[in-house]
mmCIF file with all atom_site columns, C-alpha atoms in Angstrom:
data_model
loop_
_atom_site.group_PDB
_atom_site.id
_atom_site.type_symbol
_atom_site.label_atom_id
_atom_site.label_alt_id
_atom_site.label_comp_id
_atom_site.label_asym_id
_atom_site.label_entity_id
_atom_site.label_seq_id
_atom_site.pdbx_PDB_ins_code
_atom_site.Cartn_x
_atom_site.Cartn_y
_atom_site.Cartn_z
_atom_site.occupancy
_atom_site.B_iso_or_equiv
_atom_site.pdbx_formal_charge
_atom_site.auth_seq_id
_atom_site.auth_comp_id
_atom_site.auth_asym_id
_atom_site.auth_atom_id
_atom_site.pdbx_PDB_model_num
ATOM 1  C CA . UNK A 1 1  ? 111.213 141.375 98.310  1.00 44.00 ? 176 UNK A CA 1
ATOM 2  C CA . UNK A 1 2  ? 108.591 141.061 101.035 1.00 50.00 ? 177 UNK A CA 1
ATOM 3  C CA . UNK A 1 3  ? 107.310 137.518 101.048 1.00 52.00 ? 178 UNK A CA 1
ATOM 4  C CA . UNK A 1 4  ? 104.992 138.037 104.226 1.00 59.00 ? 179 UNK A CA 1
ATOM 5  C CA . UNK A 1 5  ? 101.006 138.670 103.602 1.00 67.00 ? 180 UNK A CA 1
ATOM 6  C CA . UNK A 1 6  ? 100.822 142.358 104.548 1.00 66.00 ? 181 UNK A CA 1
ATOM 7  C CA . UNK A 1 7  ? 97.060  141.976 105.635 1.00 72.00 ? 182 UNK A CA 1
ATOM 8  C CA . UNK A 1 8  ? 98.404  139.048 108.450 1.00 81.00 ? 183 UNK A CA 1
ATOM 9  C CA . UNK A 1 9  ? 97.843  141.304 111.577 1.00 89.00 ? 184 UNK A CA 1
ATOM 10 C CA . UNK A 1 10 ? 100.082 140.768 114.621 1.00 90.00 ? 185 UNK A CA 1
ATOM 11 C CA . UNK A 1 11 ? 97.696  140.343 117.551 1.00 93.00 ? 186 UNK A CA 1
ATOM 12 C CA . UNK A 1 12 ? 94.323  138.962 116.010 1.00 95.00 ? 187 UNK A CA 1
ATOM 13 C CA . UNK A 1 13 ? 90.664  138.094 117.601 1.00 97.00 ? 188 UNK A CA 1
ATOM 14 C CA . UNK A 1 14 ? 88.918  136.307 115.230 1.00 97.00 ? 189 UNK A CA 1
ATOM 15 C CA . UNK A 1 15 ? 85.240  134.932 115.442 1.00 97.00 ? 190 UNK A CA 1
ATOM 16 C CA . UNK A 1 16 ? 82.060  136.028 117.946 1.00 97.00 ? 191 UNK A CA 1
ATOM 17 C CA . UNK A 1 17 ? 83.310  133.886 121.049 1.00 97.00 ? 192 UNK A CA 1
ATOM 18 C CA . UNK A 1 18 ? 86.905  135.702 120.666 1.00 98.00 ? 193 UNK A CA 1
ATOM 19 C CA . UNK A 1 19 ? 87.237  138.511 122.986 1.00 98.00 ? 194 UNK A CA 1
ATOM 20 C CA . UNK A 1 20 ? 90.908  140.720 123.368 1.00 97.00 ? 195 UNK A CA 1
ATOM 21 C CA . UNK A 1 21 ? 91.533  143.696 125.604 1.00 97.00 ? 196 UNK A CA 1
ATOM 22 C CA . UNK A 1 22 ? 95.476  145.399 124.919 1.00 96.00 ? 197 UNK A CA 1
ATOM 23 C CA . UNK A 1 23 ? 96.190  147.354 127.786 1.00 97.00 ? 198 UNK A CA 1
ATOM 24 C CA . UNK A 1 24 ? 99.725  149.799 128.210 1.00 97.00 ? 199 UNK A CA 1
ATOM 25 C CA . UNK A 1 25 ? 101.006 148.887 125.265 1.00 95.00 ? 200 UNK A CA 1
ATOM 26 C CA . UNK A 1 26 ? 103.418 150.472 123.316 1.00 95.00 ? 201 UNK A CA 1
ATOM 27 C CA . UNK A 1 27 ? 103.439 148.901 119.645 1.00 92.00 ? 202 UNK A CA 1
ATOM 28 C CA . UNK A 1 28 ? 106.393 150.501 116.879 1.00 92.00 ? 203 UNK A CA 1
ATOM 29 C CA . UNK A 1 29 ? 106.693 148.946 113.327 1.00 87.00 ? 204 UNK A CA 1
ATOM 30 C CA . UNK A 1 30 ? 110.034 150.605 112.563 1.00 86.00 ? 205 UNK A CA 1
ATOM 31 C CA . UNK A 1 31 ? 112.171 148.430 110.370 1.00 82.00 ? 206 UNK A CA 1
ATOM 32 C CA . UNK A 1 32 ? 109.404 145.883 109.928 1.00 84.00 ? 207 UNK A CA 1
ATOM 33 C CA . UNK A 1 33 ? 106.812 145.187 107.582 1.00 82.00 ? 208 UNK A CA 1
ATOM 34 C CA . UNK A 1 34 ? 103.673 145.107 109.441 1.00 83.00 ? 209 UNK A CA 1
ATOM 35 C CA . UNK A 1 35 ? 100.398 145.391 107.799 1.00 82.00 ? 210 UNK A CA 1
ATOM 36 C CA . UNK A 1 36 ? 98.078  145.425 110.937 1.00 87.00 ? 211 UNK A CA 1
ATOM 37 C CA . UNK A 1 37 ? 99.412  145.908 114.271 1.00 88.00 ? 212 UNK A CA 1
ATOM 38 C CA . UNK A 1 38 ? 96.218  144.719 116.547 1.00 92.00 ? 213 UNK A CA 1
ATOM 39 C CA . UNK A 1 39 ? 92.683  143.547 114.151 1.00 94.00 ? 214 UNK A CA 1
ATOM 40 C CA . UNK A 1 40 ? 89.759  142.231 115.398 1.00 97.00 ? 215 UNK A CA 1
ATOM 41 C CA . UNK A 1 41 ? 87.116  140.307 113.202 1.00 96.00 ? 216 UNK A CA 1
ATOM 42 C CA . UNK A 1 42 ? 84.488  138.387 112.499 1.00 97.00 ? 217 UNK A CA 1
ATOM 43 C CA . UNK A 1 43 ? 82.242  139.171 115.409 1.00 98.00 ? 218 UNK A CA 1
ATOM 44 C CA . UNK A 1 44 ? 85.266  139.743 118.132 1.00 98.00 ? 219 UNK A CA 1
ATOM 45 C CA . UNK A 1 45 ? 84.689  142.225 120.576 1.00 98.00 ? 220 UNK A CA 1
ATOM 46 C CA . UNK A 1 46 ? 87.973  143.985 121.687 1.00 97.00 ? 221 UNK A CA 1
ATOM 47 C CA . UNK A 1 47 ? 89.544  147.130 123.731 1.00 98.00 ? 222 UNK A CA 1
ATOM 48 C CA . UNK A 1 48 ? 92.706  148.862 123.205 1.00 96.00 ? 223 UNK A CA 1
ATOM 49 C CA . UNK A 1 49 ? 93.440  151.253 126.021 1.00 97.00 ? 224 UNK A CA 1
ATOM 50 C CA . UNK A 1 50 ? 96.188  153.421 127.103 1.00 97.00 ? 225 UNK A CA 1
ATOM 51 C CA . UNK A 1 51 ? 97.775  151.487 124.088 1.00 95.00 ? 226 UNK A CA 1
ATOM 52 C CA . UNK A 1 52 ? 100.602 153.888 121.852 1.00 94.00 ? 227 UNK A CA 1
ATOM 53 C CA . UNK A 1 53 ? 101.018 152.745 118.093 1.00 91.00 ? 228 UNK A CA 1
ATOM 54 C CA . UNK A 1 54 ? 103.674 153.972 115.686 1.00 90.00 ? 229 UNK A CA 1
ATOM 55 C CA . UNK A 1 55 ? 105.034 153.549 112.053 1.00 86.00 ? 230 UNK A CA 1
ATOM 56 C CA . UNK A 1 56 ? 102.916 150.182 111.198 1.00 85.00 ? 231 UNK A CA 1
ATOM 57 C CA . UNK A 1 57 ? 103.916 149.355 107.553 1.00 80.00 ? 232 UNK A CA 1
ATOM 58 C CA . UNK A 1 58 ? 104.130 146.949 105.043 1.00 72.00 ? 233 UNK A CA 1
ATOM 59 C CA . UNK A 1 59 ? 106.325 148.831 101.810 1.00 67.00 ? 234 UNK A CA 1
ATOM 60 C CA . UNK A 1 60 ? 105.664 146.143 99.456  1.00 59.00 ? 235 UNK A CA 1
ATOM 61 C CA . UNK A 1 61 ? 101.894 146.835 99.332  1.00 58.00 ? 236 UNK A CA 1
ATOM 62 C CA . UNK A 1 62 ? 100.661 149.534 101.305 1.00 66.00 ? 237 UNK A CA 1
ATOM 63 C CA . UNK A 1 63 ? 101.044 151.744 104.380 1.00 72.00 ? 238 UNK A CA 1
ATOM 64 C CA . UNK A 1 64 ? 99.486  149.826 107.080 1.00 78.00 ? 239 UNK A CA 1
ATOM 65 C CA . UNK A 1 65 ? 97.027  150.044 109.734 1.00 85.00 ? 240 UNK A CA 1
ATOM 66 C CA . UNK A 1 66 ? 97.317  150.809 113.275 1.00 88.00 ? 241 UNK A CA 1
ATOM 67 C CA . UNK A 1 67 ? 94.209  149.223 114.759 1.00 91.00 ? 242 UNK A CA 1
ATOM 68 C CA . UNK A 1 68 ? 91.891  147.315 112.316 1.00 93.00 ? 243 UNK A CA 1
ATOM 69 C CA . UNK A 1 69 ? 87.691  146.147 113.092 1.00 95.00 ? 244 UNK A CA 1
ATOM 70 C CA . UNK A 1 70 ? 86.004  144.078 109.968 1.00 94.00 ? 245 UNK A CA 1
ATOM 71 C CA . UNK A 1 71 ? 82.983  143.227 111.047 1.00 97.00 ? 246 UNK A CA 1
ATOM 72 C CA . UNK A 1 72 ? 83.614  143.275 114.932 1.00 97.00 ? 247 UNK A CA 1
ATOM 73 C CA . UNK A 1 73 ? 83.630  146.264 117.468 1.00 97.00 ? 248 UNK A CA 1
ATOM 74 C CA . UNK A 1 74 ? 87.043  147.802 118.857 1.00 97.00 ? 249 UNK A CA 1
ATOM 75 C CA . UNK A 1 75 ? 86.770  150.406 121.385 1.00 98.00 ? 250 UNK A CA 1
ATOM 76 C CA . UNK A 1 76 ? 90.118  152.497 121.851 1.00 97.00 ? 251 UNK A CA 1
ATOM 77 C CA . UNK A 1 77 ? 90.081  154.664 124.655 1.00 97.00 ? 252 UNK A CA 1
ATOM 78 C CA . UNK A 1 78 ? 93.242  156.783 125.738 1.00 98.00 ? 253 UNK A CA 1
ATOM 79 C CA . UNK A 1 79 ? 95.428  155.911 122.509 1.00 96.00 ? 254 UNK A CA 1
ATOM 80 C CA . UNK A 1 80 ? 97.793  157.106 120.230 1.00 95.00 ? 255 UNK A CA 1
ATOM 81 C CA . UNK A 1 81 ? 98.018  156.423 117.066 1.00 90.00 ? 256 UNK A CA 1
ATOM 82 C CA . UNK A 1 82 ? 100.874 157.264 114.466 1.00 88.00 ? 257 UNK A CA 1
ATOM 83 C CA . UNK A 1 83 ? 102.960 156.520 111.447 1.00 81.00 ? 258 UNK A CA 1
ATOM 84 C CA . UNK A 1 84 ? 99.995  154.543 109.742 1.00 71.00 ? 259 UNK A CA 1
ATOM 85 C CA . UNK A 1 85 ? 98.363  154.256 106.661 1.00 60.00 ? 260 UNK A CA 1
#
């Protein structure tokens, strides 16, 4: 069984000073349990440009999400997003 927290996300900005920009990136899940590939939160201001993400899922709890904003602003410009919850 999956021991992991599926809602840990694998690149993370977290409070208002915290500011991320993922550029050319190409992100794929396959064969892992990944519940967020790239969140930002908690007043974090982030871009995600020119960035591809596939199959992001955690099977012991839910699908997944590809790019994730709670309560912060994430622009994506130029991306791809697939496989996801």
């Amino acid at each position: 069984a999956d021991t992991a927290d599926g809602f840990t996300p694998v690149v993370l900005a977290d409070g208002p000073a915290a500011r991320l920009t993922v550029r050319d990136l190409t992100f794929d899940g396959s064969g892992f349990a990944v519940g967020v590939g790239v969140q930002v939160q908690s007043g974090a201001v982030g871009v995600a440009e020119d960035v591809t993400v596939r199959n992001v899922a955690f099977p012991a709890s839910f699908d997944g999400f590809a790019l994730a904003a709670a309560d912060a602003t994430l622009d994506v410009r130029n991306s791809t997003l697939t496989g996801y919850g």
